[in-house]
GROMACS .gro file of C-alpha atoms in nm:
model
  293
    1MET     CA    1  12.351   9.409  14.802
    2ARG     CA    2  12.436   9.658  15.076
    3ARG     CA    3  12.670   9.846  14.841
    4GLY     CA    4  12.395   9.881  14.579
    5TRP     CA    5  12.154  10.009  14.843
    6LYS     CA    6  12.407  10.271  14.955
    7MET     CA    7  12.467  10.382  14.598
    8ALA     CA    8  12.093  10.417  14.538
    9LEU     CA    9  12.052  10.616  14.859
   10SER     CA   10  12.344  10.842  14.767
   11GLY     CA   11  12.196  10.901  14.422
   12GLY     CA   12  11.856  10.981  14.574
   13LEU     CA   13  12.011  11.233  14.813
   14ARG     CA   14  12.197  11.403  14.529
   15CYS     CA   15  11.875  11.426  14.331
   16CYS     CA   16  11.692  11.578  14.628
   17ARG     CA   17  11.972  11.828  14.679
   18ARG     CA   18  11.953  11.935  14.314
   19VAL     CA   19  11.577  11.987  14.342
   20LEU     CA   20  11.603  12.179  14.671
   21SER     CA   21  11.879  12.400  14.529
   22TRP     CA   22  11.616  12.559  14.302
   23VAL     CA   23  11.394  12.664  14.596
   24PRO     CA   24  11.566  13.005  14.650
   25VAL     CA   25  11.534  13.077  14.276
   26LEU     CA   26  11.167  12.982  14.286
   27VAL     CA   27  11.114  13.218  14.581
   28ILE     CA   28  11.270  13.507  14.387
   29VAL     CA   29  11.066  13.427  14.076
   30LEU     CA   30  10.741  13.420  14.275
   31VAL     CA   31  10.822  13.752  14.446
   32VAL     CA   32  10.903  13.911  14.108
   33LEU     CA   33  10.582  13.778  13.949
   34TRP     CA   34  10.377  13.913  14.237
   35SER     CA   35  10.555  14.251  14.215
   36TYR     CA   36  10.475  14.263  13.843
   37TYR     CA   37  10.107  14.195  13.910
   38ALA     CA   38  10.089  14.441  14.200
   39TYR     CA   39  10.261  14.721  14.009
   40VAL     CA   40  10.108  14.681  13.663
   41PHE     CA   41   9.754  14.583  13.755
   42GLU     CA   42   9.684  14.697  14.111
   43LEU     CA   43   9.881  15.023  14.094
   44CYS     CA   44   9.895  15.140  13.734
   45LEU     CA   45   9.566  15.004  13.598
   46VAL     CA   46   9.349  15.033  13.911
   47THR     CA   47   9.493  15.296  14.147
   48VAL     CA   48   9.651  15.552  13.911
   49LEU     CA   49   9.380  15.763  13.750
   50SER     CA   50   9.576  15.982  13.506
   51PRO     CA   51   9.615  15.810  13.165
   52ALA     CA   52   9.942  15.994  13.096
   53GLU     CA   53  10.084  15.891  13.432
   54LYS     CA   54   9.984  15.529  13.368
   55VAL     CA   55  10.164  15.525  13.032
   56ILE     CA   56  10.482  15.685  13.168
   57TYR     CA   57  10.493  15.452  13.470
   58LEU     CA   58  10.438  15.142  13.256
   59ILE     CA   59  10.696  15.235  12.989
   60PHE     CA   60  10.979  15.297  13.236
   61TYR     CA   61  10.877  15.001  13.451
   62HIS     CA   62  10.888  14.754  13.162
   63ALA     CA   63  11.220  14.891  13.034
   64ILE     CA   64  11.378  14.825  13.374
   65PHE     CA   65  11.193  14.494  13.412
   66VAL     CA   66  11.332  14.360  13.082
   67PHE     CA   67  11.693  14.421  13.183
   68PHE     CA   68  11.627  14.298  13.536
   69THR     CA   69  11.489  13.964  13.419
   70TRP     CA   70  11.741  13.934  13.134
   71THR     CA   71  12.041  13.970  13.368
   72TYR     CA   72  11.884  13.731  13.620
   73TRP     CA   73  11.837  13.472  13.348
   74LYS     CA   74  12.198  13.511  13.232
   75SER     CA   75  12.327  13.482  13.590
   76ILE     CA   76  12.139  13.156  13.637
   77PHE     CA   77  12.199  12.980  13.307
   78THR     CA   78  12.550  13.093  13.209
   79LEU     CA   79  12.761  12.791  13.296
   80PRO     CA   80  13.078  12.841  13.503
   81GLN     CA   81  13.394  12.827  13.295
   82GLN     CA   82  13.635  12.549  13.384
   83PRO     CA   83  14.012  12.528  13.325
   84ASN     CA   84  14.106  12.390  12.986
   85GLN     CA   85  14.266  12.053  12.929
   86LYS     CA   86  14.628  12.160  12.963
   87PHE     CA   87  14.581  12.212  13.338
   88HIS     CA   88  14.457  11.855  13.385
   89LEU     CA   89  14.706  11.583  13.468
   90SER     CA   90  14.765  11.338  13.189
   91TYR     CA   91  14.676  10.976  13.254
   92THR     CA   92  15.043  10.890  13.306
   93ASP     CA   93  15.109  11.184  13.542
   94LYS     CA   94  14.792  11.104  13.736
   95GLU     CA   95  14.903  10.742  13.783
   96ARG     CA   96  15.251  10.849  13.895
   97TYR     CA   97  15.110  11.107  14.136
   98GLU     CA   98  14.857  10.872  14.296
   99ASN     CA   99  15.103  10.584  14.328
  100GLU     CA  100  15.364  10.802  14.494
  101GLU     CA  101  15.332  10.777  14.874
  102ARG     CA  102  15.591  11.038  14.973
  103PRO     CA  103  15.431  11.385  15.008
  104GLU     CA  104  15.756  11.570  14.934
  105VAL     CA  105  15.796  11.380  14.606
  106GLN     CA  106  15.434  11.452  14.511
  107LYS     CA  107  15.496  11.820  14.585
  108GLN     CA  108  15.802  11.823  14.359
  109MET     CA  109  15.611  11.646  14.081
  110LEU     CA  110  15.350  11.923  14.086
  111PHE     CA  111  15.624  12.188  14.081
  112ASP     CA  112  15.774  12.031  13.771
  113MET     CA  113  15.437  12.015  13.595
  114ALA     CA  114  15.351  12.374  13.691
  115LYS     CA  115  15.669  12.508  13.528
  116LYS     CA  116  15.508  12.453  13.188
  117LEU     CA  117  15.190  12.644  13.285
  118PRO     CA  118  15.107  13.016  13.338
  119VAL     CA  119  15.056  12.968  13.712
  120TYR     CA  120  15.191  13.224  13.960
  121THR     CA  121  14.991  13.165  14.279
  122ARG     CA  122  15.062  12.912  14.550
  123THR     CA  123  14.903  12.770  14.861
  124GLY     CA  124  14.973  12.922  15.201
  125SER     CA  125  15.260  12.677  15.249
  126GLY     CA  126  15.411  12.763  14.911
  127ALA     CA  127  15.298  12.448  14.731
  128VAL     CA  128  15.141  12.435  14.384
  129ARG     CA  129  14.763  12.471  14.404
  130PHE     CA  130  14.627  12.130  14.308
  131CYS     CA  131  14.269  11.999  14.308
  132ASP     CA  132  14.265  11.632  14.406
  133ARG     CA  133  13.900  11.600  14.301
  134CYS     CA  134  13.930  11.739  13.948
  135HIS     CA  135  14.291  11.619  13.916
  136LEU     CA  136  14.424  11.946  13.782
  137ILE     CA  137  14.668  12.220  13.868
  138LYS     CA  138  14.455  12.521  13.949
  139PRO     CA  139  14.504  12.830  13.732
  140ASP     CA  140  14.542  13.159  13.919
  141ARG     CA  141  14.215  13.265  14.088
  142CYS     CA  142  14.058  12.927  14.019
  143HIS     CA  143  13.887  12.742  14.305
  144HIS     CA  144  13.689  12.422  14.347
  145CYS     CA  145  13.318  12.470  14.415
  146SER     CA  146  13.189  12.186  14.632
  147VAL     CA  147  12.828  12.262  14.532
  148CYS     CA  148  12.891  12.259  14.156
  149ALA     CA  149  13.154  11.983  14.199
  150MET     CA  150  13.396  12.152  13.960
  151CYS     CA  151  13.686  12.394  13.949
  152VAL     CA  152  13.569  12.741  13.841
  153LEU     CA  153  13.785  13.008  13.679
  154LYS     CA  154  13.807  13.332  13.880
  155MET     CA  155  13.553  13.197  14.125
  156ASP     CA  156  13.385  13.463  14.337
  157HIS     CA  157  13.128  13.261  14.532
  158HIS     CA  158  12.843  13.016  14.492
  159CYS     CA  159  12.514  13.207  14.501
  160PRO     CA  160  12.203  13.009  14.611
  161TRP     CA  161  11.975  13.288  14.478
  162VAL     CA  162  12.082  13.210  14.122
  163ASN     CA  163  12.171  12.846  14.193
  164ASN     CA  164  12.499  12.895  14.014
  165CYS     CA  165  12.865  12.953  14.078
  166ILE     CA  166  12.963  13.315  14.014
  167GLY     CA  167  13.295  13.339  13.836
  168PHE     CA  168  13.467  13.451  13.520
  169SER     CA  169  13.190  13.352  13.280
  170ASN     CA  170  12.898  13.523  13.458
  171TYR     CA  171  13.037  13.779  13.707
  172LYS     CA  172  12.949  14.062  13.468
  173PHE     CA  173  12.589  13.937  13.447
  174PHE     CA  174  12.571  13.900  13.825
  175LEU     CA  175  12.685  14.259  13.879
  176GLN     CA  176  12.436  14.381  13.620
  177PHE     CA  177  12.164  14.181  13.792
  178LEU     CA  178  12.246  14.352  14.123
  179ALA     CA  179  12.248  14.694  13.954
  180TYR     CA  180  11.914  14.645  13.779
  181SER     CA  181  11.767  14.492  14.096
  182VAL     CA  182  11.860  14.806  14.289
  183LEU     CA  183  11.714  15.021  14.011
  184TYR     CA  184  11.399  14.805  13.997
  185CYS     CA  185  11.336  14.837  14.372
  186LEU     CA  186  11.418  15.209  14.372
  187TYR     CA  187  11.181  15.280  14.082
  188ILE     CA  188  10.897  15.088  14.244
  189ALA     CA  189  10.950  15.257  14.582
  190THR     CA  190  10.964  15.611  14.441
  191THR     CA  191  10.657  15.573  14.217
  192VAL     CA  192  10.451  15.388  14.478
  193PHE     CA  193  10.535  15.621  14.769
  194SER     CA  194  10.286  15.898  14.685
  195TYR     CA  195  10.002  15.645  14.663
  196PHE     CA  196  10.115  15.486  14.986
  197ILE     CA  197  10.074  15.829  15.152
  198LYS     CA  198   9.729  15.874  14.995
  199TYR     CA  199   9.613  15.535  15.123
  200TRP     CA  200   9.765  15.612  15.464
  201ARG     CA  201   9.574  15.943  15.487
  202GLY     CA  202   9.251  15.787  15.362
  203GLU     CA  203   9.246  15.993  15.043
  204LEU     CA  204   9.188  15.680  14.838
  205PRO     CA  205   8.916  15.419  14.898
  206SER     CA  206   9.017  15.115  15.101
  207VAL     CA  207   8.999  14.850  14.830
  208ARG     CA  208   9.199  14.537  14.754
  209SER     CA  209   9.467  14.740  14.573
  210LYS     CA  210   9.553  14.916  14.899
  211PHE     CA  211   9.714  14.609  15.052
  212HIS     CA  212   9.912  14.533  14.736
  213VAL     CA  213  10.041  14.890  14.716
  214LEU     CA  214  10.134  14.907  15.085
  215PHE     CA  215  10.311  14.571  15.078
  216LEU     CA  216  10.480  14.655  14.747
  217LEU     CA  217  10.648  14.958  14.901
  218PHE     CA  218  10.758  14.760  15.207
  219VAL     CA  219  10.908  14.477  14.999
  220ALA     CA  220  11.078  14.719  14.756
  221CYS     CA  221  11.241  14.914  15.040
  222MET     CA  222  11.348  14.599  15.221
  223PHE     CA  223  11.515  14.450  14.913
  224PHE     CA  224  11.662  14.787  14.814
  225VAL     CA  225  11.853  14.824  15.140
  226SER     CA  226  12.004  14.474  15.128
  227LEU     CA  227  12.080  14.488  14.754
  228VAL     CA  228  12.244  14.831  14.758
  229ILE     CA  229  12.482  14.712  15.031
  230LEU     CA  230  12.570  14.397  14.836
  231PHE     CA  231  12.606  14.590  14.510
  232GLY     CA  232  12.828  14.849  14.677
  233TYR     CA  233  13.051  14.577  14.816
  234HIS     CA  234  13.094  14.414  14.474
  235CYS     CA  235  13.165  14.754  14.316
  236TRP     CA  236  13.447  14.792  14.567
  237LEU     CA  237  13.575  14.445  14.476
  238VAL     CA  238  13.571  14.529  14.104
  239SER     CA  239  13.756  14.856  14.164
  240ARG     CA  240  14.035  14.656  14.336
  241ASN     CA  241  14.016  14.359  14.094
  242LYS     CA  242  13.938  14.122  14.379
  243THR     CA  243  13.696  13.835  14.422
  244THR     CA  244  13.500  13.767  14.740
  245LEU     CA  245  13.733  13.475  14.815
  246GLU     CA  246  14.041  13.694  14.768
  247ALA     CA  247  13.897  13.964  14.994
  248PHE     CA  248  13.876  13.714  15.279
  249CYS     CA  249  14.192  13.517  15.198
  250THR     CA  250  14.493  13.703  15.059
  251PRO     CA  251  14.632  13.531  14.746
  252VAL     CA  252  14.985  13.393  14.776
  253PHE     CA  253  15.222  13.438  14.482
  254THR     CA  254  15.561  13.281  14.421
  255SER     CA  255  15.707  13.593  14.586
  256GLY     CA  256  15.474  13.569  14.887
  257PRO     CA  257  15.130  13.700  14.996
  258GLU     CA  258  15.005  14.010  14.812
  259LYS     CA  259  14.655  14.143  14.883
  260ASN     CA  260  14.660  14.372  14.575
  261GLY     CA  261  14.839  14.129  14.347
  262PHE     CA  262  14.577  14.145  14.070
  263ASN     CA  263  14.515  14.521  14.086
  264LEU     CA  264  14.577  14.673  13.741
  265GLY     CA  265  14.439  15.021  13.808
  266PHE     CA  266  14.077  15.139  13.827
  267ILE     CA  267  13.991  15.146  13.455
  268LYS     CA  268  14.164  14.820  13.367
  269ASN     CA  269  14.006  14.653  13.669
  270ILE     CA  270  13.662  14.745  13.536
  271GLN     CA  271  13.758  14.623  13.188
  272GLN     CA  272  13.860  14.288  13.338
  273VAL     CA  273  13.492  14.232  13.421
  274PHE     CA  274  13.297  14.435  13.163
  275GLY     CA  275  13.530  14.431  12.863
  276ASP     CA  276  13.700  14.703  12.661
  277ASN     CA  277  13.392  14.818  12.470
  278LYS     CA  278  13.193  15.055  12.691
  279LYS     CA  279  12.886  15.020  12.467
  280PHE     CA  280  12.827  14.672  12.614
  281TRP     CA  281  12.889  14.752  12.981
  282LEU     CA  282  12.517  14.782  13.059
  283ILE     CA  283  12.401  14.500  12.831
  284PRO     CA  284  12.416  14.136  12.947
  285ILE     CA  285  12.621  13.996  12.661
  286GLY     CA  286  12.975  13.856  12.672
  287SER     CA  287  13.223  14.136  12.597
  288ARG     CA  288  13.545  14.058  12.782
  289THR     CA  289  13.888  13.947  12.668
  290LEU     CA  290  13.962  13.577  12.692
  291TYR     CA  291  14.079  13.438  13.022
  292LEU     CA  292  14.453  13.378  13.017
  293GLN     CA  293  14.496  13.002  13.039
   0.00000   0.00000   0.00000
């Protein structure tokens, strides 16, 4: 009876956590919807008087908005890629490993299994990187995400703003989302600024649109500053072929720690994320070579 009650409570807590994990995404969506209303209706259709200026503003705004929302969608709903089956312990190996009580023997068992796999990184102590929750030998650059409850290939970090784990399958989309977010905020700020000055000087009537325009500039500038810093940091990571986790914790290879162990050179580092075909670098579609596993 007590066990069933605990299981029900645990299930309820997991359900609540899943629901709450969408709150940051909902906040972003609401801010974006308001910015769309404020820019399209309150600025372009109400405040801007020149028909030509309205058309130009709206065309460029919607072009950026499409890519901004497209990359955000892809960042959220592209599932993290997990290691394939050959990295998982077989049923027999799993039984042997769990029944073995001597840590040194367990360590040797993992070494023997890893010899058959393309695995070149180790733990800080030199042991094979093993996930005792997923029961698999971790491929290089793979880490277990406690939020997603899975091992993720080339894991960078878990992002609450997209409610997803950023890794091999969606890192390109995440970078594009940051880039188009910066462009979106910059475009809004630059086109709104002149009307902000006019409202500030009293050259335009104090109507409802005034508050939307003033607040739109403030929000765009605030997000621009934070996003450009984050985007710049990830550009630096891409140029070095590092993940956020690897920037904070140097990967250990069979030969020892090497902070630039995955660096292939600037161009190849970019191709690792965006693919070989430059035509698809700015478009949120899969265009990279397959992950070596």
